[in-house]
Structures are given as C-alpha cells and as structure tokens.
XYZ file of C-alpha atoms in Angstrom:
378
model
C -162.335 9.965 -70.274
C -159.794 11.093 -72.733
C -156.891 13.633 -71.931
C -157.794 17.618 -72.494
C -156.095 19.326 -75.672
C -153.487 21.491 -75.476
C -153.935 24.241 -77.990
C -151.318 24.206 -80.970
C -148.323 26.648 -80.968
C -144.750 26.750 -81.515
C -141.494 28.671 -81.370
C -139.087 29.738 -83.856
C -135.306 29.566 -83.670
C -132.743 31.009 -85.409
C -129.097 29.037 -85.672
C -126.976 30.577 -87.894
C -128.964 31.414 -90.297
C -131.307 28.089 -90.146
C -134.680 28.782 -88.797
C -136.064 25.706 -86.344
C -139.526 25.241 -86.202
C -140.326 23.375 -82.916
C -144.177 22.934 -82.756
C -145.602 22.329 -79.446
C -149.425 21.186 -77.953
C -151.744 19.550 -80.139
C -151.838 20.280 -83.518
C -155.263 18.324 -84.272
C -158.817 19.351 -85.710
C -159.757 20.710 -82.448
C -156.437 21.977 -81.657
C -155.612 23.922 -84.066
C -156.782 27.248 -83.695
C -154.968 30.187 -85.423
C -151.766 28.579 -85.181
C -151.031 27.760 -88.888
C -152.150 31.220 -89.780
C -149.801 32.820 -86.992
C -146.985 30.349 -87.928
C -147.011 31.376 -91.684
C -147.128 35.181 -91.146
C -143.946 34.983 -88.994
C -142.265 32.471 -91.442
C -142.514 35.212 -94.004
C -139.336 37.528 -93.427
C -137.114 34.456 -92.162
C -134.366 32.593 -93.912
C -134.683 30.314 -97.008
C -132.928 27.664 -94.675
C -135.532 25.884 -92.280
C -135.414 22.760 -89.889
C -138.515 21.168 -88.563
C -137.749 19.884 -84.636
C -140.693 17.569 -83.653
C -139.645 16.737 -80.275
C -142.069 19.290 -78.384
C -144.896 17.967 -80.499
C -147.891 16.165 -79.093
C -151.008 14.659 -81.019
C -151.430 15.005 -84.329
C -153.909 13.897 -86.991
C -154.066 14.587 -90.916
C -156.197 18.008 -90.158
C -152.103 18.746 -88.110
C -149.932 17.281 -90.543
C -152.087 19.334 -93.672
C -151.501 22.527 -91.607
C -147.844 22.050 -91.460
C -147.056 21.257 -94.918
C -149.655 23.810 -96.487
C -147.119 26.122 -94.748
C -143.782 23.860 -94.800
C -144.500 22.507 -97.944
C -143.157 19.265 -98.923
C -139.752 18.399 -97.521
C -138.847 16.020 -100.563
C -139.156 18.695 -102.971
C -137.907 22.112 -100.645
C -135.033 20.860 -99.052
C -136.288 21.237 -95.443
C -134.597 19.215 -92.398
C -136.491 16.895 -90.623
C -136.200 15.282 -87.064
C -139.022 13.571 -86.313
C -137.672 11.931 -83.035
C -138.856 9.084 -83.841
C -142.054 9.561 -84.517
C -143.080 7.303 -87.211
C -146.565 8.242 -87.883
C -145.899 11.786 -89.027
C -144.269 10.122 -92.282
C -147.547 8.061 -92.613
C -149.907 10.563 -92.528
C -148.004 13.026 -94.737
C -148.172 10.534 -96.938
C -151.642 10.306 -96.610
C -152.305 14.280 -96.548
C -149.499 14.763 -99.978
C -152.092 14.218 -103.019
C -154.605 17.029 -100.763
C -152.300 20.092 -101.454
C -152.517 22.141 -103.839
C -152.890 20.805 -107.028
C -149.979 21.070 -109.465
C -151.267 22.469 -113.254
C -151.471 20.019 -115.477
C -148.565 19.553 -117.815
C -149.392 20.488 -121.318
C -149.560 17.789 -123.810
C -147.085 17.736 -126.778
C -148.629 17.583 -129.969
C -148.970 13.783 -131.110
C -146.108 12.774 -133.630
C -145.466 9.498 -135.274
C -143.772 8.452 -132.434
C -146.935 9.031 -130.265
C -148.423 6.616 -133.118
C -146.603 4.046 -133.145
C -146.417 4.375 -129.421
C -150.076 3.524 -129.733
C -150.313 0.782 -132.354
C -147.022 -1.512 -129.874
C -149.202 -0.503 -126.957
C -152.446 -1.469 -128.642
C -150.382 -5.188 -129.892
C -149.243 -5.642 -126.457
C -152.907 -5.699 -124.969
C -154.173 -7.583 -127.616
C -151.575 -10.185 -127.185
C -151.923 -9.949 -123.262
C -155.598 -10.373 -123.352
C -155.212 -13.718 -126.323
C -153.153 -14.985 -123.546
C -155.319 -14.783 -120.902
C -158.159 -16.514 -122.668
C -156.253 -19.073 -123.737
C -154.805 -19.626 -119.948
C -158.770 -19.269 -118.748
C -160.054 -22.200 -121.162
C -157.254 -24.416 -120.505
C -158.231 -23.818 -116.731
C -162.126 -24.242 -118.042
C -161.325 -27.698 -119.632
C -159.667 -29.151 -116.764
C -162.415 -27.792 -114.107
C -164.866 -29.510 -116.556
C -162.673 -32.907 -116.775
C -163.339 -32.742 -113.460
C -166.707 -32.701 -113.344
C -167.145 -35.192 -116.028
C -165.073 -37.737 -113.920
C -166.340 -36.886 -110.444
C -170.386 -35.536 -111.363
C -170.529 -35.261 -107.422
C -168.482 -32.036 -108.179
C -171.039 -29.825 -109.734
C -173.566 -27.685 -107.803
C -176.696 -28.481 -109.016
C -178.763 -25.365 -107.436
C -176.578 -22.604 -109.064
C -176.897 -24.728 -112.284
C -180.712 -24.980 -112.318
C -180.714 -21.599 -111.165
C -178.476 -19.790 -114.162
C -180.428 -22.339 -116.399
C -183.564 -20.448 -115.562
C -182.210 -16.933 -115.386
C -180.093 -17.389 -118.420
C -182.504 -19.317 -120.608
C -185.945 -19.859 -119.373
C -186.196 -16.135 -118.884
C -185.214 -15.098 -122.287
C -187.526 -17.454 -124.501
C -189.962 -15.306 -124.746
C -187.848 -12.442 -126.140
C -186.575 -14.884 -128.540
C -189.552 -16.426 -129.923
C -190.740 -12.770 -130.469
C -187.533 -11.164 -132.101
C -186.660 -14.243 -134.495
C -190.623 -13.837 -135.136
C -190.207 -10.580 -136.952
C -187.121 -11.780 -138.622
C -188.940 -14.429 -140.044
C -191.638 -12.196 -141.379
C -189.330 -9.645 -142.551
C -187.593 -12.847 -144.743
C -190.888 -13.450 -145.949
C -191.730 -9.807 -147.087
C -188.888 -9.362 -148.527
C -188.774 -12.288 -150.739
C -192.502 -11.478 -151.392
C -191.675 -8.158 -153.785
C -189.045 -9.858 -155.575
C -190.151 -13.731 -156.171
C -193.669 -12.349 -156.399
C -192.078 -10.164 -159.650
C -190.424 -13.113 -160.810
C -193.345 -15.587 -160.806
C -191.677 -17.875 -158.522
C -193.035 -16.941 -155.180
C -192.928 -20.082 -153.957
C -189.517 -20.033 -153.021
C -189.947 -18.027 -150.204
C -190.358 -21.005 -148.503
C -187.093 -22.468 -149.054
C -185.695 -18.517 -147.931
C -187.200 -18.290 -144.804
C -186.422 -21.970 -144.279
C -182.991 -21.760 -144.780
C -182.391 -18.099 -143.383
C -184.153 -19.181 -140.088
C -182.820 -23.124 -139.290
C -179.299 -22.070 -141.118
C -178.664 -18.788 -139.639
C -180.834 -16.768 -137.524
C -182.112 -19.041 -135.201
C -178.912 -20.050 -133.940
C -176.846 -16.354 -134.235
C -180.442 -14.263 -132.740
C -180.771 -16.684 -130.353
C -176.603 -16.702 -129.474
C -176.275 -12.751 -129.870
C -179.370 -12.615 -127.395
C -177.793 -14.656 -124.386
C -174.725 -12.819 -125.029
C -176.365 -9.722 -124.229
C -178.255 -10.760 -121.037
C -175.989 -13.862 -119.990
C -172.513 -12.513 -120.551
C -173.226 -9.461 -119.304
C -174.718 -10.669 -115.802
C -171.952 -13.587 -115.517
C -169.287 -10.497 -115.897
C -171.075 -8.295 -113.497
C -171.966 -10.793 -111.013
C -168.425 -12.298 -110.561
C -167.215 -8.727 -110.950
C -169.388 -7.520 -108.111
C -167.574 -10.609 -105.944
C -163.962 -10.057 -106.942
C -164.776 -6.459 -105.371
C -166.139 -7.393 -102.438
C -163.585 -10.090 -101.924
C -165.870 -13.222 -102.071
C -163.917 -15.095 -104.385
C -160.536 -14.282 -102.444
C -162.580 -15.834 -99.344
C -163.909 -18.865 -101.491
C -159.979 -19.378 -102.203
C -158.683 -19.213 -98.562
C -161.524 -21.963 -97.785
C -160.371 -24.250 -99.905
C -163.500 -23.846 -102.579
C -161.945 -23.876 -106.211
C -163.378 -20.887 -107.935
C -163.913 -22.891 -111.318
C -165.727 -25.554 -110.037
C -168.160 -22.779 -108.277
C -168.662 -19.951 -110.491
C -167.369 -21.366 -113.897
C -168.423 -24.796 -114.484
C -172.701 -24.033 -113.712
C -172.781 -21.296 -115.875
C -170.808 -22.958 -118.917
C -173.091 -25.740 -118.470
C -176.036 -23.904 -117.993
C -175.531 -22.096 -121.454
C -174.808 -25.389 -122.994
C -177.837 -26.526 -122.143
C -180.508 -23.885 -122.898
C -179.076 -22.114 -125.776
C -180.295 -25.151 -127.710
C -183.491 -25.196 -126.363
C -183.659 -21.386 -127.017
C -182.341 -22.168 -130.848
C -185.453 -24.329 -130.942
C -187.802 -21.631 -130.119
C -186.214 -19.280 -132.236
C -186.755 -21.693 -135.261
C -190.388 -22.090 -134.411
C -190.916 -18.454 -133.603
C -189.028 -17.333 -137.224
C -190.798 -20.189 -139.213
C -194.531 -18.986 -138.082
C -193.700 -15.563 -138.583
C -192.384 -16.608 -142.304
C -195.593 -18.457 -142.730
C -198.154 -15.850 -141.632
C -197.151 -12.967 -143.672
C -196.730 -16.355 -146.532
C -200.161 -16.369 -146.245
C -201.158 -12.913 -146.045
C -198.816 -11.505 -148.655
C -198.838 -14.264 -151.303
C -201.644 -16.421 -150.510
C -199.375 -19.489 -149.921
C -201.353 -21.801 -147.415
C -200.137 -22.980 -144.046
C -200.595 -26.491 -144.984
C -198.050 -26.009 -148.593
C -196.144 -24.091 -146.526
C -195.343 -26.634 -143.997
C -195.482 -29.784 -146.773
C -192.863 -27.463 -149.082
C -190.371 -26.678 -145.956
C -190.241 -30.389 -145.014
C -189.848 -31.508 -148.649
C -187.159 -28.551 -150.163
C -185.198 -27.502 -146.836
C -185.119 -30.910 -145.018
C -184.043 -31.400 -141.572
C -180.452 -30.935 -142.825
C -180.655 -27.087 -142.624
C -182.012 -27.412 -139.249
C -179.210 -29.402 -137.844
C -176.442 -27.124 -139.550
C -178.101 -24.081 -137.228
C -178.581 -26.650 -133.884
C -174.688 -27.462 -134.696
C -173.325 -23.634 -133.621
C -175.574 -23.493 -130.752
C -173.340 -25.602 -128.189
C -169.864 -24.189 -129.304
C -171.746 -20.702 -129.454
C -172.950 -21.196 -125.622
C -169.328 -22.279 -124.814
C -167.686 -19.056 -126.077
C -170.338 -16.522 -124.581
C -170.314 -18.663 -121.032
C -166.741 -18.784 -120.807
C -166.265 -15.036 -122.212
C -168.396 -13.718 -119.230
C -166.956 -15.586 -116.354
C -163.361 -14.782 -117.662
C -164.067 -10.825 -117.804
C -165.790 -10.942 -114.380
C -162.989 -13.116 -112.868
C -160.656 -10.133 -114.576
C -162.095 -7.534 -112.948
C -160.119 -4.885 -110.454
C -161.491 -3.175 -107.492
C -163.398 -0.319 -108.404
C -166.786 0.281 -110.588
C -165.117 1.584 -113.199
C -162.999 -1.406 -114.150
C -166.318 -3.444 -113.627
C -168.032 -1.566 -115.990
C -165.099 -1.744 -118.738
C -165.393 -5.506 -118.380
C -168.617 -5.679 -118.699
C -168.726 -3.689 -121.709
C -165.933 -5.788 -122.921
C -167.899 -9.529 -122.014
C -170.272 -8.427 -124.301
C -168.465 -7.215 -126.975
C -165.867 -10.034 -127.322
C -169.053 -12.649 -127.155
C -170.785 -10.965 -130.174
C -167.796 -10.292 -132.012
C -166.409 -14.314 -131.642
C -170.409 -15.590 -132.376
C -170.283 -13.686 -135.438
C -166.372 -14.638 -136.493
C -167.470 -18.506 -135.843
C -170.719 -18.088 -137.410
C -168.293 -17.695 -140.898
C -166.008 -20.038 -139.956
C -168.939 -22.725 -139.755
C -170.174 -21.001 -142.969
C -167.103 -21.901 -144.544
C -166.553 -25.134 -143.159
C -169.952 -26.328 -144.254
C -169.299 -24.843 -147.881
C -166.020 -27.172 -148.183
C -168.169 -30.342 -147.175
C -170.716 -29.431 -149.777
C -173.715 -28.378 -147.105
C-alpha cells in the first residue's frame, strides 16, 4: 500500500526584509486542502521581496505546482528566488502547469500597412518556392523508386496494387460513365439550337465527337479521380504519418516509396485509361440520344459520320493526357499525405491542398497539350 498524505502547509519567514516561503507536507490533489487559500491571504501585507525554500517539501503533482504559482506567480517574470534543493521535477511540471494560468489579453493588432503587405506577398513567395521544391525533391524520389521497380518487378506489392486499382478506378466507373453522359448530351443540345438555326445540324456530330474524345473524356474522367483518389491517397498516408506507421515502416527497413508510392502511381496509371474509355462511350451515347431526339439524326449516321469526320485521331489526342494526368494526381496525393504533421488539422489542410493542386495542374496541362497539339497541326 502506498504512504498516507500529509496535508499541505507551510511557514513564512522574514530575513531582512525577504519573505521565505518554506512549504511543507504534500501539496498534491488530495493534499491540498485550504492551504493555497491560507498561504495567499497571509502573503498579502508582506514584502515585495520573496524566496521560495523547497527543502521541507514533500510530493507534489501539477494540481501542487498550479497552487503555488497561481499565488507565486511565475518566477521568470517576478523576480522571485528559487531553491529547489535539487529537486528537478518541480521545473518540469511548472513547465507543464505555465500555459494553464491565467491567460494574458491578447495584444492588439496594429493596423496592416504596406509593410504588413509586402510582409505577406515575401512570405507568400517563400511557400510557394518551398512547396515547388518539395515536389520536385518527391518526383525525383518517385522516379528512382519506380526505376526500381522496373528493374527488379519482384519489388512491387501486387495486393495493395490490385487493391487501389479497384478502389481508385473500378469503383468510380460508374460515376463516370454517368457524368461524361450528361456532358455529352448537354454538347448535343447545345449545338442543336444553333446548327439547327443554321441548317447545318449535322455537325453536331463532329462537336460532340471532338468535345468528348479531345477533351472531356480525358479532363472529367482526370478531375474525377482527383477528387476521390487524391484525396484518399492524402488522407490515408496522412492518417499513418500520425499514428507513426510510416516512421515504423522506416526503422524496419521497408522503403516508404516502394510501399505506399509506387502501387498507387501505378494503379492510377493503369485505370485512368480505362476510365477515359468509359467516359468516351458514356459522353458519345449521351451525344447520340438527345441526336436523335432533338434533331432526328439516326444512331446508325450518327455512328457512320463520327467514324468518317472525327477519326480515331481525336480519340487518341484525349487517351494521350490520361497517363501523364494519372501521374500528376497519384503522385500529388501521396506527396501531401507523406507531408502531413501530427494533428487533424494539418491533415485536413493537406488534404484540401492534394486536391486542389491535382485539379489545378490537370487543367494547366490540359492547355499545355492544347497548345502542343496546335503547333503539330492536330
């Protein structure tokens, strides 16, 4: 059985004209009693000068150590003596107890200026040039790891790859087909009020054609898996960098890259293909049913004019963003979850950020190829 408490007290000193406080007994949760309250009152009418003598002391937990300095206060900031006698874990737990007293107000905020502008705008640059470096550091990493695996195929983990394949593709055809679906029939009834007015309405063919296989199969189908993929490959490696997973992974020897990077950059290769496929089949039928309903253009001269007037050249133009798409929203999640700190709060901001970056970089590269194609006369 544990020792009895001995109920908190002290005695007060007076040497001239420094006042010793000598506590005695236990000052602990159970311990305390009135002894704070008794110790403040008769602190009142005594010297500015004081001395704290922790020789007599016995136990003492944080609920002690609050006591003291809610009536001490804090010895770096009053100028009270200390002599601790050598008792090292009063220092430790009024460190612990420090941030509990009472609050100080909250300094007032000066009016922004120019200076807090530009203060801004080098502070904004800094981050932005920060976080360029880091991605640049995290694909050079990313095209090693993937050397790698090229050279030595024993490397990759074929169950988290089949896995993410499934999670990250599979499960989001369906949502694909349908939105690229509308977007197809939208095409078409748009082009229907206008070509219909012109007498030439059976170019919407070669519009929904070329809008679907050029553009929107590939960018719906990227944006898409950078909205469910990123997002879960930046919250599930978050989730382990907080919990310390990927520090244990480390210590045995298993290189994070190869295990968490690698299958999901592959995975997205893989299936956002497949899933620009779908999308071009979903956006086509939707072009050709409202076709037919709107402007009584038949599914078979629908299908004869799109292989005749937009060729399979349009189609492979879209197919030709999808693997470079997958690379930059695979790689942009991993890197944001491997980034994250250790609470929820920075998960969340990288999360939010995985996102973000992937749609912003599909939509940059989407010109790029726009412009690229342009020069080489496609």
């Amino acid at each position: 059985m544990s020792e009895a408490l001995t109920a908190a007290s002290y005695h007060l000193t007076d040497d001239g004209g420094t006042v010793s406080i000598v506590p005695s007994g236990d000052w602990t949760v159970l311990a305390l009693g009135d002894a704070p309250l008794r110790l403040k009152a008769d602190l009142e009418d005594k010297g500015a000068r004081r001395r704290f003598d922790a020789h007599q002391l016995g136990r003492v937990d944080t609920a002690g150590v609050f006591a003291l300095m809610r009536v001490l206060g804090d010895p770096s900031e009053n100028g009270l003596e200390l002599d601790l006698a050598g008792r090292d874990e009063l220092e430790r737990l009024a460190d612990l107890v420090k941030d509990s007293l009472d609050p100080k107000p909250a300094p007032r905020h000066a009016p922004r200026s120019l200076h807090a502008l530009f203060e801004r705008i080098g502070r904004a640059t800094v981050a932005l040039w920060q976080e360029a470096y880091a991605a640049e550091v995290f694909i050079g990493r990313l095209v090693v790891a993937l050397a790698r695996t090229i050279v030595s195929p024993r490397r990759l983990r074929l169950i988290p790859l089949v896995a993410t394949m499934e999670q990250a593709g599979l499960d989001a055809l369906p949502i694909v087909v349908t939105m690229t679906f509308f977007i197809g029939a939208v095409l078409a009834l748009v082009g229907s009020t206008l070509l219909t007015t012109l007498g030439v309405k059976v170019y919407a063919v070669e519009l929904v054609g070329i809008g679907v296989l050029r553009e929107f199969g590939a960018v719906v189908a990227a944006i898409l898996l950078a909205g469910r993929s990123a997002s879960a490959f930046a919250a599930q490696l978050g989730s382990m960098r907080m919990t310390q997973e990927i520090d244990a992974m480390q210590v045995m020897g298993v290189d994070r890259f190869d295990a968490l990077v690698v299958p999901r950059v592959l995975a997205a290769l893989i299936m956002l293909p497949i899933m620009t496929l779908c999308a071009d089949v979903g956006g086509l039928i939707g072009g050709l049913l409202v076709s037919a309903v709107t402007m009584d253009i038949s599914p078979a001269f629908f299908v004869q004019r799109l292989v005749a007037m937009v060729g399979l050249t349009q189609f492979w133009i879209g197919m030709s963003k999808a693997p470079f798409f997958a690379i930059v929203i695979a790689a942009t999640g991993c890197r944001q979850g491997l980034a994250t700190g250790g609470d929820v709060e920075s998960l969340g901001a990288r999360v939010t950020a995985a996102v973000v970056q992937s749609i912003f970089l599909i939509i940059m590269f989407d010109a790029i190829f726009a412009l690229v194609y342009r020069n080489v006369g496609q």
